[in-house]
JSON list of C-alpha atoms in Angstrom, two decimals:
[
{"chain": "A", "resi": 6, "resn": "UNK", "atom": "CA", "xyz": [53.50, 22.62, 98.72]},
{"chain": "A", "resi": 7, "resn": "UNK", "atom": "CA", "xyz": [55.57, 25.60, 98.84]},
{"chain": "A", "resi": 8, "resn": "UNK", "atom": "CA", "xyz": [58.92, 24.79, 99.03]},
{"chain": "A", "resi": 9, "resn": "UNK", "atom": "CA", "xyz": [62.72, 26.10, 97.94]},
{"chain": "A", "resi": 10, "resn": "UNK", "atom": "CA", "xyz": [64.63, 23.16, 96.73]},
{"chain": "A", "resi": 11, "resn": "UNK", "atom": "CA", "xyz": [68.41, 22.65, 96.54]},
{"chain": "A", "resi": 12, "resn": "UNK", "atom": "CA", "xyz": [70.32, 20.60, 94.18]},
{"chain": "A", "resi": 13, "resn": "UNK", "atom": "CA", "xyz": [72.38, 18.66, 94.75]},
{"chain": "A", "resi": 14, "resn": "UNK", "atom": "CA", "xyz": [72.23, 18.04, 98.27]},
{"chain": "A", "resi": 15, "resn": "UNK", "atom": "CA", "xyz": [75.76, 16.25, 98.85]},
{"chain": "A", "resi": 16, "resn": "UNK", "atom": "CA", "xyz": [78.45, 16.88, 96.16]},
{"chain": "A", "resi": 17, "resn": "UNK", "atom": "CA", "xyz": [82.48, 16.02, 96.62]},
{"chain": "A", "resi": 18, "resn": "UNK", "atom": "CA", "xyz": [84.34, 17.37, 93.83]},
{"chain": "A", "resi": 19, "resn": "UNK", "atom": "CA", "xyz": [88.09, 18.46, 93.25]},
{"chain": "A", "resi": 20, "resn": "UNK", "atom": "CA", "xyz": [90.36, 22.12, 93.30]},
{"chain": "A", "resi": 21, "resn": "UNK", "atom": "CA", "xyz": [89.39, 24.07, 90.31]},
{"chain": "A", "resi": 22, "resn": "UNK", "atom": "CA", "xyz": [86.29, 22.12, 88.29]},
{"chain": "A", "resi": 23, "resn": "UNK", "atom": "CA", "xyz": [83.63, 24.49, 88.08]},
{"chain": "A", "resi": 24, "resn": "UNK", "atom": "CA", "xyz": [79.99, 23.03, 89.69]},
{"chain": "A", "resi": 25, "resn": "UNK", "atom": "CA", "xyz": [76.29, 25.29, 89.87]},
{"chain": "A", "resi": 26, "resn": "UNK", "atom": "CA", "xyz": [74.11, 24.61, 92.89]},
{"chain": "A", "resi": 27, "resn": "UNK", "atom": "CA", "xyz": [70.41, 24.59, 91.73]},
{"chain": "A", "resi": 28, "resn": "UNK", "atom": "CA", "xyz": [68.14, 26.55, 93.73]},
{"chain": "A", "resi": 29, "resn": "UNK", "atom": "CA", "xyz": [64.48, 26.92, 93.35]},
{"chain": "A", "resi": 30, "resn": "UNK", "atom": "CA", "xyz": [61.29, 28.38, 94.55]},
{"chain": "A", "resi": 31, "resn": "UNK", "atom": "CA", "xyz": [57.45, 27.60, 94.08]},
{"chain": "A", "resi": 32, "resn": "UNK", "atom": "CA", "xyz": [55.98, 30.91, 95.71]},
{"chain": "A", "resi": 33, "resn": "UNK", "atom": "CA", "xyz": [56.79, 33.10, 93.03]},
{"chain": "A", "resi": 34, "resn": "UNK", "atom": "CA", "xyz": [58.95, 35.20, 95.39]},
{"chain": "A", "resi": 35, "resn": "UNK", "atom": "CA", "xyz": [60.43, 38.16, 94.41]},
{"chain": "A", "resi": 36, "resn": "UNK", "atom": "CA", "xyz": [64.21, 38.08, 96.56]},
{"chain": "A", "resi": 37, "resn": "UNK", "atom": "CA", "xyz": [66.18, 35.29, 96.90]},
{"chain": "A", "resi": 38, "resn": "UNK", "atom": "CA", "xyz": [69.48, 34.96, 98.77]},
{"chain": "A", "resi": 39, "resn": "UNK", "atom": "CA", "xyz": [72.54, 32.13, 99.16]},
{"chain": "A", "resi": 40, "resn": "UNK", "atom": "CA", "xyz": [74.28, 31.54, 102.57]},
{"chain": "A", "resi": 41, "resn": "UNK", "atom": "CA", "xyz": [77.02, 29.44, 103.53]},
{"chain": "A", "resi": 42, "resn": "UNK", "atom": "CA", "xyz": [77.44, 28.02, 107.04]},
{"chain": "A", "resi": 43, "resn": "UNK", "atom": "CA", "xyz": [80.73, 27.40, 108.68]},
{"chain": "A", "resi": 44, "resn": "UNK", "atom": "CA", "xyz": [81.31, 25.91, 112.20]},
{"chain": "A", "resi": 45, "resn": "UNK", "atom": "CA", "xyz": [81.77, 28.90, 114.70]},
{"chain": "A", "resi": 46, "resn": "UNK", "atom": "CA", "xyz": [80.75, 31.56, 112.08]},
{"chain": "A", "resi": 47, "resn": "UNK", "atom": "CA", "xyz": [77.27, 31.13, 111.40]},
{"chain": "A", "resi": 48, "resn": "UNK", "atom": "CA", "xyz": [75.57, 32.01, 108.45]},
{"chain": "A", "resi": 49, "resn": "UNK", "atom": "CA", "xyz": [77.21, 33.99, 106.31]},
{"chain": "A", "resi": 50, "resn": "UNK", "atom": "CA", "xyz": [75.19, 35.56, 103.27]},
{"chain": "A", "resi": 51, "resn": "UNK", "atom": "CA", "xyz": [76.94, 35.12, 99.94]},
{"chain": "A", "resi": 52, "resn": "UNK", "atom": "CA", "xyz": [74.80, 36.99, 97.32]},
{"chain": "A", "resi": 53, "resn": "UNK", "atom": "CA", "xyz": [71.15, 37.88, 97.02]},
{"chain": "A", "resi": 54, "resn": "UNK", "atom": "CA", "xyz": [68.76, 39.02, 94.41]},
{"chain": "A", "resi": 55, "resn": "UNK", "atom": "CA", "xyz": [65.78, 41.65, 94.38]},
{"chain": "A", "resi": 56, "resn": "UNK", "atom": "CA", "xyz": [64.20, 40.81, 91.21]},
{"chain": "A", "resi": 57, "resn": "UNK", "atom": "CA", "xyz": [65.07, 39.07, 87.99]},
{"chain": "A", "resi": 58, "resn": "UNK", "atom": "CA", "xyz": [68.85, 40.56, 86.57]},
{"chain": "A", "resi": 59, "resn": "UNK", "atom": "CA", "xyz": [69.06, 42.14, 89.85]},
{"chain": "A", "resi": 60, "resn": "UNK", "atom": "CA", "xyz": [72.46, 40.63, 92.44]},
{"chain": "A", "resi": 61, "resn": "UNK", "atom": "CA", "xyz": [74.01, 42.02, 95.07]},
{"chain": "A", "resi": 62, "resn": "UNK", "atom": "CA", "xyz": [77.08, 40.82, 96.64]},
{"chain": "A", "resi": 63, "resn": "UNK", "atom": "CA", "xyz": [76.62, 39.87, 100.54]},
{"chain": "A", "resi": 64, "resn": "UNK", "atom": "CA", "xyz": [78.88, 39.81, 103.00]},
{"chain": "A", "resi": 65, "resn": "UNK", "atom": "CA", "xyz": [81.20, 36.93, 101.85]},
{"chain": "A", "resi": 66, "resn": "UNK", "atom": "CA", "xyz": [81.25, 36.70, 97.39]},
{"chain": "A", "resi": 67, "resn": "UNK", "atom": "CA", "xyz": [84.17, 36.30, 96.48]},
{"chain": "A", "resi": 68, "resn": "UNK", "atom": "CA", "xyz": [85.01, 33.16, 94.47]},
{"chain": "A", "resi": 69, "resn": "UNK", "atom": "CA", "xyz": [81.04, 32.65, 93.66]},
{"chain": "A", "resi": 70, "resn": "UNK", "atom": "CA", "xyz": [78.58, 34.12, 90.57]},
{"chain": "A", "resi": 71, "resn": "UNK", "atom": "CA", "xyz": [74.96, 33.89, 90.42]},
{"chain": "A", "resi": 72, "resn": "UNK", "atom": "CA", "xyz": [72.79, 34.61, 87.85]},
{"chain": "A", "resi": 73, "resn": "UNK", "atom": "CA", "xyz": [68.27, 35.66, 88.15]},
{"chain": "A", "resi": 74, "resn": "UNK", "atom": "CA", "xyz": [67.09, 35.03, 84.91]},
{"chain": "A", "resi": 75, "resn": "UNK", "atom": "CA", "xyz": [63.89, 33.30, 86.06]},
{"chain": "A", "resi": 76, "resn": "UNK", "atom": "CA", "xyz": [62.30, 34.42, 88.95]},
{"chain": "A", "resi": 77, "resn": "UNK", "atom": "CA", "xyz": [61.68, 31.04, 90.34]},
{"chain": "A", "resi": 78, "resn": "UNK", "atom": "CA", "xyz": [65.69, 30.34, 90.02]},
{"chain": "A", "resi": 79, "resn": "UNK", "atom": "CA", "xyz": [68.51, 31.42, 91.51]},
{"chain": "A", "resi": 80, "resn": "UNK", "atom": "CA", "xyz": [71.61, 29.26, 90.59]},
{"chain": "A", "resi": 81, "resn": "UNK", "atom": "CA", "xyz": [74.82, 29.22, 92.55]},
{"chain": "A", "resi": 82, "resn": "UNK", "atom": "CA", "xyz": [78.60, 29.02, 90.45]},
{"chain": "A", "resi": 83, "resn": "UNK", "atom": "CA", "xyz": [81.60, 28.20, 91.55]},
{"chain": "A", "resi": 84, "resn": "UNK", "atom": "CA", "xyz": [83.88, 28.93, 88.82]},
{"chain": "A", "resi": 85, "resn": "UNK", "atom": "CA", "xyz": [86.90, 27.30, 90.17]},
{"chain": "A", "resi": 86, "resn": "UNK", "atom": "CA", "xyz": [86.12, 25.56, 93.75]},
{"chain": "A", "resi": 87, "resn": "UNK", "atom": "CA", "xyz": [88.77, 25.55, 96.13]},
{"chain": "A", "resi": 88, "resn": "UNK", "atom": "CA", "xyz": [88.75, 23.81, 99.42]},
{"chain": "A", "resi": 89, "resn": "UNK", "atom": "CA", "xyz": [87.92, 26.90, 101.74]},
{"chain": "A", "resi": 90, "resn": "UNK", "atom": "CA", "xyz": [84.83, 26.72, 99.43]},
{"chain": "A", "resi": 91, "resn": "UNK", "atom": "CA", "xyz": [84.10, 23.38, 101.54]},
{"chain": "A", "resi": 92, "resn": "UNK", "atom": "CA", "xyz": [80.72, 24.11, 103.60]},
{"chain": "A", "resi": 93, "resn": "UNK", "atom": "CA", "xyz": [76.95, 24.37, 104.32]},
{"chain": "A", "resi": 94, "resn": "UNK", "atom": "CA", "xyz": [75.19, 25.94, 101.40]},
{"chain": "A", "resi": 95, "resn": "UNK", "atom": "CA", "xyz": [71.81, 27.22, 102.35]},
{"chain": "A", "resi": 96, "resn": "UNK", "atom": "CA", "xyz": [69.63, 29.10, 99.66]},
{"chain": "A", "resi": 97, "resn": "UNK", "atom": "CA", "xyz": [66.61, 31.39, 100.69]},
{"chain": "A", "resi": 98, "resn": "UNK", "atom": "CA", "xyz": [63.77, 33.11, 99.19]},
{"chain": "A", "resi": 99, "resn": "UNK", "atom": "CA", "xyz": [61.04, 35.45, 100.36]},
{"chain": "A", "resi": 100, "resn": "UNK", "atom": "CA", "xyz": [58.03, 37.74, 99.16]},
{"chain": "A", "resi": 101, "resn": "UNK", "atom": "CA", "xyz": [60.49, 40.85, 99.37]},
{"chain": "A", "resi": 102, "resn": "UNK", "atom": "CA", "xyz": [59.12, 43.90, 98.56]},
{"chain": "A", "resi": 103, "resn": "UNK", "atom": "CA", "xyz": [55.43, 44.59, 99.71]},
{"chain": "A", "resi": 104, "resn": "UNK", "atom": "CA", "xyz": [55.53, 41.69, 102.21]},
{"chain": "A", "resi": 105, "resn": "UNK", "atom": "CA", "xyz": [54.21, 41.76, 105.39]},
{"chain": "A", "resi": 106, "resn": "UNK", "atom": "CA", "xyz": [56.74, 40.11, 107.35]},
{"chain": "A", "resi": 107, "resn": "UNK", "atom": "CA", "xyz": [59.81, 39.93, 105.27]},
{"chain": "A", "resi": 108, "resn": "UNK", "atom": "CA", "xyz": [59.95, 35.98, 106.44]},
{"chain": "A", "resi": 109, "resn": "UNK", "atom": "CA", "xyz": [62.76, 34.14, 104.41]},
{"chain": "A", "resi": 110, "resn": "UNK", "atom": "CA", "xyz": [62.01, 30.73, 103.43]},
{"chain": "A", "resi": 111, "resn": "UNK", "atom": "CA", "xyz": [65.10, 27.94, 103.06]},
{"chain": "A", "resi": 112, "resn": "UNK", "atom": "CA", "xyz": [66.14, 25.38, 101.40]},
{"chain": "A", "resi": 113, "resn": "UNK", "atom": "CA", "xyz": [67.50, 21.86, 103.02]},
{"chain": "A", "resi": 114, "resn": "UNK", "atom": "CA", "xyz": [71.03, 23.07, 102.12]},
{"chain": "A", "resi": 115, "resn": "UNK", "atom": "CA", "xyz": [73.63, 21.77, 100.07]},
{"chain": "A", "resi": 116, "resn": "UNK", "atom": "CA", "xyz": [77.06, 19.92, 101.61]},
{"chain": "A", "resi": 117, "resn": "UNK", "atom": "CA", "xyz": [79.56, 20.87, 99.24]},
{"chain": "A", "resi": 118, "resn": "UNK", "atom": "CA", "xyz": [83.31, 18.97, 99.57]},
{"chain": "A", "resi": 119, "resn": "UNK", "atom": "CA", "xyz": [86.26, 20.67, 97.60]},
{"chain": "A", "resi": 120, "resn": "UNK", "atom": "CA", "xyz": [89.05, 18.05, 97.86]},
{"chain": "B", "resi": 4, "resn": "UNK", "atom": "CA", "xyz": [72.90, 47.14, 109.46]},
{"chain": "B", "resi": 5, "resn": "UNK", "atom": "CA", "xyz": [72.61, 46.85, 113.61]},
{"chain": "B", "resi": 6, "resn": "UNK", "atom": "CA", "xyz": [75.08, 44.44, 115.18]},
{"chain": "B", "resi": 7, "resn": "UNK", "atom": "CA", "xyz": [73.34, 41.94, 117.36]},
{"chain": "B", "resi": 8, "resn": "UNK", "atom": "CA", "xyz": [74.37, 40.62, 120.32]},
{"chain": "B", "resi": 9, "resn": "UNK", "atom": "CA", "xyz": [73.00, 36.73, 121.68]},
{"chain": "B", "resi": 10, "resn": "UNK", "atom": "CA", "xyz": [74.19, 34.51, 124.60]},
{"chain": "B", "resi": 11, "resn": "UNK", "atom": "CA", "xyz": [76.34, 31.84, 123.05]},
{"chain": "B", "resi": 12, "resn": "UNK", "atom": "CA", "xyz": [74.71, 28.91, 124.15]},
{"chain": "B", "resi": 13, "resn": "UNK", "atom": "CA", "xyz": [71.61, 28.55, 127.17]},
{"chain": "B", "resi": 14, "resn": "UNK", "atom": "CA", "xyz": [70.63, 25.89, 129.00]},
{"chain": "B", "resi": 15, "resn": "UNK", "atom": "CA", "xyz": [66.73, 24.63, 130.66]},
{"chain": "B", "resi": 16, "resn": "UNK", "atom": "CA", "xyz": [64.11, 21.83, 131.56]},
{"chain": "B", "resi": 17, "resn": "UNK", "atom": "CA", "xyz": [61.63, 20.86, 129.48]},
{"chain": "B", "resi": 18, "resn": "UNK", "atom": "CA", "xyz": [57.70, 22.62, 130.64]},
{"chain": "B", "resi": 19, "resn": "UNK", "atom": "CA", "xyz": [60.04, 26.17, 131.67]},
{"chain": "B", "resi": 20, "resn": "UNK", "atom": "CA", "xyz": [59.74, 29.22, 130.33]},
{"chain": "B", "resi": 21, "resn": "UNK", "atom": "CA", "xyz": [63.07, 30.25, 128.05]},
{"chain": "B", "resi": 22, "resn": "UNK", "atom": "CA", "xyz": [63.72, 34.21, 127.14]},
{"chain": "B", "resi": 23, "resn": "UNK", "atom": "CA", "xyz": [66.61, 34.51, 124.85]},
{"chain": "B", "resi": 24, "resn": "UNK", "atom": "CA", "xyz": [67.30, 38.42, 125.11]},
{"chain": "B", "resi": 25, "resn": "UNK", "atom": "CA", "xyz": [69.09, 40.07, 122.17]},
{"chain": "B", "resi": 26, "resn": "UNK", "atom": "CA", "xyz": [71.05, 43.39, 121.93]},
{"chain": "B", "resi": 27, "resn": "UNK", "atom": "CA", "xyz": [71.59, 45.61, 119.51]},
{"chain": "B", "resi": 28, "resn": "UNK", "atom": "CA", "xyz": [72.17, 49.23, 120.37]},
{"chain": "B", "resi": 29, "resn": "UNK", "atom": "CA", "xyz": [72.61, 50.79, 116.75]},
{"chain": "B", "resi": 30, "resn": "UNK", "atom": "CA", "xyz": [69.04, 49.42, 115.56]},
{"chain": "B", "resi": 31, "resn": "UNK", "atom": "CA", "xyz": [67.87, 52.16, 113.15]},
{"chain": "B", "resi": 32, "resn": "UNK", "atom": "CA", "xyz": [64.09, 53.45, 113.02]},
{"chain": "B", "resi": 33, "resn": "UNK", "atom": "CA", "xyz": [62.81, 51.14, 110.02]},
{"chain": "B", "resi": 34, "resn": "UNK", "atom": "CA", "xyz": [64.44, 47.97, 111.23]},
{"chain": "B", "resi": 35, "resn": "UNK", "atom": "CA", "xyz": [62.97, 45.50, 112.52]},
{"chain": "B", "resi": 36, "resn": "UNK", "atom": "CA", "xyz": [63.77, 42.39, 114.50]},
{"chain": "B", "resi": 37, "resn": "UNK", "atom": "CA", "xyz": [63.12, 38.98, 113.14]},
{"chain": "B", "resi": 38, "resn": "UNK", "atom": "CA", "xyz": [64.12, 35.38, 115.02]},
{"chain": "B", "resi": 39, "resn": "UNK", "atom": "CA", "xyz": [64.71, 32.13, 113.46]},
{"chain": "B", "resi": 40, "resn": "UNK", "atom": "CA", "xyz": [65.14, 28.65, 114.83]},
{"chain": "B", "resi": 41, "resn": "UNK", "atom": "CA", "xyz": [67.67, 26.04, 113.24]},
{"chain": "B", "resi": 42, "resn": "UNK", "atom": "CA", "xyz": [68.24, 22.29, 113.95]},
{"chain": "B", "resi": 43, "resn": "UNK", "atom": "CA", "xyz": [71.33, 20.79, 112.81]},
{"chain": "B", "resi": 44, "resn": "UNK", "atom": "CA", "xyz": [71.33, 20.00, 108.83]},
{"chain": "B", "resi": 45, "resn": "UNK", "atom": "CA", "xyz": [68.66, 21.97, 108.33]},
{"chain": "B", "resi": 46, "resn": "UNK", "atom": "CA", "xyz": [67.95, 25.94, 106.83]},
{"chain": "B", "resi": 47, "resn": "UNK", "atom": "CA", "xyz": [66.40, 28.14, 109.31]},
{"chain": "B", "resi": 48, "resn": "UNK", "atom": "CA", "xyz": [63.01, 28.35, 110.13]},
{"chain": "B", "resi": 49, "resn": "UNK", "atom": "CA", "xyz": [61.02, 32.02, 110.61]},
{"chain": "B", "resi": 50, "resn": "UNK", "atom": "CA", "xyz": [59.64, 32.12, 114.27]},
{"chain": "B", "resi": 51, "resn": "UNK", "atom": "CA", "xyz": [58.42, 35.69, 114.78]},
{"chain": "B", "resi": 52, "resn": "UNK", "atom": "CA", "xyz": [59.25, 39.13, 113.65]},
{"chain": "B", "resi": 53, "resn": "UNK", "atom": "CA", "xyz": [58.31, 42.62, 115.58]},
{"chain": "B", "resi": 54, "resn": "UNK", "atom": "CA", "xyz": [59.02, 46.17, 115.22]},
{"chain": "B", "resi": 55, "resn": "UNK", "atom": "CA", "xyz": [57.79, 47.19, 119.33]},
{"chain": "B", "resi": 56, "resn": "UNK", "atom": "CA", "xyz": [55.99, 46.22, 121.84]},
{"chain": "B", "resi": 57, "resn": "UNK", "atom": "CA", "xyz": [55.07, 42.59, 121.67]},
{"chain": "B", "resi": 58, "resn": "UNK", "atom": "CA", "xyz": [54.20, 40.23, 118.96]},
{"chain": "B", "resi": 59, "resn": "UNK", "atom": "CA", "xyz": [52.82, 36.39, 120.16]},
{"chain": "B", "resi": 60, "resn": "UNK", "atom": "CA", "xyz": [51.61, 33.84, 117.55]},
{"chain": "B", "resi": 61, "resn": "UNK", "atom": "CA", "xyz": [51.46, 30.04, 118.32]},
{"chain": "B", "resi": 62, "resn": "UNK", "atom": "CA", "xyz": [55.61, 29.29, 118.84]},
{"chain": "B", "resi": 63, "resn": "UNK", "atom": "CA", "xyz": [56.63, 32.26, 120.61]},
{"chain": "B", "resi": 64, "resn": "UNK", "atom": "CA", "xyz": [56.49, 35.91, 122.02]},
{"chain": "B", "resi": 65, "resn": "UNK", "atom": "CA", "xyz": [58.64, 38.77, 121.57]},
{"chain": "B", "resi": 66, "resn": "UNK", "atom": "CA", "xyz": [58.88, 41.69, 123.75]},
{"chain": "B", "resi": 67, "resn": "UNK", "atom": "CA", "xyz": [60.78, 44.76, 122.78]},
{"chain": "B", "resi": 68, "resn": "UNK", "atom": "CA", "xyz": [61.27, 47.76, 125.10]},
{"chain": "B", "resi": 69, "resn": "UNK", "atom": "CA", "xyz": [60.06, 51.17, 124.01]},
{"chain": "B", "resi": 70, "resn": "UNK", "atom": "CA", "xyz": [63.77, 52.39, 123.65]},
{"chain": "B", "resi": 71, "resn": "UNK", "atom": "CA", "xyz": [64.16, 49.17, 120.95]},
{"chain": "B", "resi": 72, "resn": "UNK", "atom": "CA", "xyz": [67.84, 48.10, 121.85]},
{"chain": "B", "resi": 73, "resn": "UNK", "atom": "CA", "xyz": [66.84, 44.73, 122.72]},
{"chain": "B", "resi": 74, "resn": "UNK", "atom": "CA", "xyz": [64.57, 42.46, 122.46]},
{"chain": "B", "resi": 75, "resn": "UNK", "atom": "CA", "xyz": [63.45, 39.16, 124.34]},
{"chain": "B", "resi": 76, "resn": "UNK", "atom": "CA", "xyz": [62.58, 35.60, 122.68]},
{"chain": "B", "resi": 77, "resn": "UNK", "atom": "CA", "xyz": [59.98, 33.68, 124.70]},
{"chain": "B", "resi": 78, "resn": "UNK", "atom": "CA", "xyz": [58.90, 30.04, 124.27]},
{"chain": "B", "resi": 79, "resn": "UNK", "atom": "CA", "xyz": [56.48, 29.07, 126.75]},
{"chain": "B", "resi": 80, "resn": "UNK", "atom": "CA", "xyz": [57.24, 25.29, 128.01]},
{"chain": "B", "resi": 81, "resn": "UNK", "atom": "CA", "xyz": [59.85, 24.16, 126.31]},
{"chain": "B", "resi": 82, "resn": "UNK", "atom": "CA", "xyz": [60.16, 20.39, 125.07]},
{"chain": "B", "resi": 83, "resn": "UNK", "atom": "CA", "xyz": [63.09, 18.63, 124.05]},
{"chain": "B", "resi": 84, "resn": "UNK", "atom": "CA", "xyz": [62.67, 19.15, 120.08]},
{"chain": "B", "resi": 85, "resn": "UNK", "atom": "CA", "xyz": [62.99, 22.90, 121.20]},
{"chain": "B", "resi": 86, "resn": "UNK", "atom": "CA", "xyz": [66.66, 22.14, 121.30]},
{"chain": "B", "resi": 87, "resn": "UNK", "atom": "CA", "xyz": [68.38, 24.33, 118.58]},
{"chain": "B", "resi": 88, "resn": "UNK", "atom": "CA", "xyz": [70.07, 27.70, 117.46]},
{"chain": "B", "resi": 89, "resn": "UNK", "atom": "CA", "xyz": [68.11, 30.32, 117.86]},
{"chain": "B", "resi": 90, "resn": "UNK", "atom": "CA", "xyz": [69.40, 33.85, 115.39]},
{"chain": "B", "resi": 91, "resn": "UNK", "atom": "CA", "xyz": [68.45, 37.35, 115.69]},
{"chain": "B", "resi": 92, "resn": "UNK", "atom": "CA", "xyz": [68.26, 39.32, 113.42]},
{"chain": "B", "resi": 93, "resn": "UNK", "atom": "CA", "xyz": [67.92, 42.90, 112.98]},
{"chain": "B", "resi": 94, "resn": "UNK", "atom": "CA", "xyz": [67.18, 45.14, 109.67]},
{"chain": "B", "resi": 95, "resn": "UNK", "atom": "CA", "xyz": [64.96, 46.94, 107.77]},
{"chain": "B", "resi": 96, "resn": "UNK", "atom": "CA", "xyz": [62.06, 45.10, 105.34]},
{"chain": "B", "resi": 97, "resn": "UNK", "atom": "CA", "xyz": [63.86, 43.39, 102.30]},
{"chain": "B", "resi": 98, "resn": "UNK", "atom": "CA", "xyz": [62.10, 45.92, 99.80]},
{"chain": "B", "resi": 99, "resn": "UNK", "atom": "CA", "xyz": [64.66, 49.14, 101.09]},
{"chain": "B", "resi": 100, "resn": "UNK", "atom": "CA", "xyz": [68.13, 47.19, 101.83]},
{"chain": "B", "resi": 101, "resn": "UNK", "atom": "CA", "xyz": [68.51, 43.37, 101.08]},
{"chain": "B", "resi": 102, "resn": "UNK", "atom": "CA", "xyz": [72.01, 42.48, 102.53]},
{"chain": "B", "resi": 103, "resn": "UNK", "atom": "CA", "xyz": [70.94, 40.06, 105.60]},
{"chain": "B", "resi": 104, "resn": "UNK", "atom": "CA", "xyz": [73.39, 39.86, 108.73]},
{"chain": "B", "resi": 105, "resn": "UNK", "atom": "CA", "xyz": [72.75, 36.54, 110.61]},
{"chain": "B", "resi": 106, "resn": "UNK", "atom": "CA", "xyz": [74.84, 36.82, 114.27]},
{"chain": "B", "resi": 107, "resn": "UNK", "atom": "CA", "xyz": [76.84, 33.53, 116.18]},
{"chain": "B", "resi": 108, "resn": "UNK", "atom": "CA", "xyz": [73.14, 32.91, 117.28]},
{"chain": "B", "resi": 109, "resn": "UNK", "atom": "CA", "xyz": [72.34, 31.36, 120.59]},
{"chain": "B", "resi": 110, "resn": "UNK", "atom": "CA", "xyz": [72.27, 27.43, 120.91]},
{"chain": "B", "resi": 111, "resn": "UNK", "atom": "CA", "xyz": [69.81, 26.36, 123.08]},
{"chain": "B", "resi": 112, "resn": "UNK", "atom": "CA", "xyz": [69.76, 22.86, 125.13]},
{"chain": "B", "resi": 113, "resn": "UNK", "atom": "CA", "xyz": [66.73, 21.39, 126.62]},
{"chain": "B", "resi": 114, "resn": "UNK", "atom": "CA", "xyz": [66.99, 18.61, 129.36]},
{"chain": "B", "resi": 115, "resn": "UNK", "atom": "CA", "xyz": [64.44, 16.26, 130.69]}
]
């Protein structure tokens, strides 16, 4: 089944210990993309990739890293969480370049707590 | 990227006719316009994309006017489980410029 799947999907942890979101796709897609999603703001995209070694900073990156070293993997960093970190984490993935439609595929998100 | 503009929230009967119209003025000629539906908890889900005229597949239909500055979401009879958030979003194919700008989106409510 093609699928992009999240790890963990709940996760409380405290000011300033560093955590990775897992995020992975089966459909051997080229981009791939993290959002976070607030109450009254929407989705807000964090950073994306184009290819393997190849980021981009979205709209919102600051306090996160991500790394493409597989192309099936995209992980999420939070060096040092702090609680405005606390949200929705949603990660995405689609066929990218040469597509037809450009359709992005998502994960089942990831509730992330910074106490 | 082209700002979009959705109503905030829209209200109907289940077995009408919805449109969900979408602005956005500064849409440049490569972008196109893509909609996605999202249920609470859960990541968005593609309905339909189009670059003019009008594009129908099983869910939906989306008209767009020869001038491109908006664009209309239809979904033919709605049901109940068509209650959701439905985005907008306008830009060109991922392959030429990758940063995505999802709008407030427009939060649709279905009654009996």
């Amino acid at each position: 089944e093609a699928q992009v799947t999240q790890n963990p999907r709940y996760l409380i942890t405290v000011t300033g210990k560093k955590l990775t979101v897992t995020c992975s796709q089966n459909m051997n897609h080229e981009y791939m993309s993290w959002y976070r999603q607030d109450p009254g703001l929407g989705l807000r995209q964090i950073y994306y990739s184009m290819n393997v070694e190849v980021t981009d900073k979205g709209d919102v990156p600051e306090g996160y890293k991500v790394s493409r070293k597989e192309k099936r993997n995209f992980p999420l960093i939070l060096e040092s969480p702090s609680p405005n970190q606390t949200s929705l984490y949603f990660c995405a993935s689609s066929a990218g370049k040469g597509s037809n439609t450009d359709t992005q595929y998502f994960g089942p998100g990831t509730r992330l707590t910074v106490l | 990227l082209a700002k979009t503009t959705q109503p905030i929230s829209m209200d109907s009967y289940e077995g009408q006719e919805v449109n969900i119209t979408c602005s956005h003025n500064n849409i440049a000629t490569n972008d196109y316009i893509t909609w996605y539906q999202q249920f609470p908890s859960q990541g968005p889900r593609f309905i339909i994309q189009g670059y003019k005229t009008k594009v129908t597949n099983e869910v939906a239909s989306l008209f767009i006017p020869a001038d491109r500055k908006s664009s209309t979401l239809s979904l033919p009879r709605v049901s109940l489980s068509d209650t959701a958030v439905y985005y907008c979003l306008v830009g060109a194919p991922l392959s030429s410029a990758s940063k995505i700008i999802f709008g407030s989106g427009t939060r649709l409510s279905i009654r009996p």
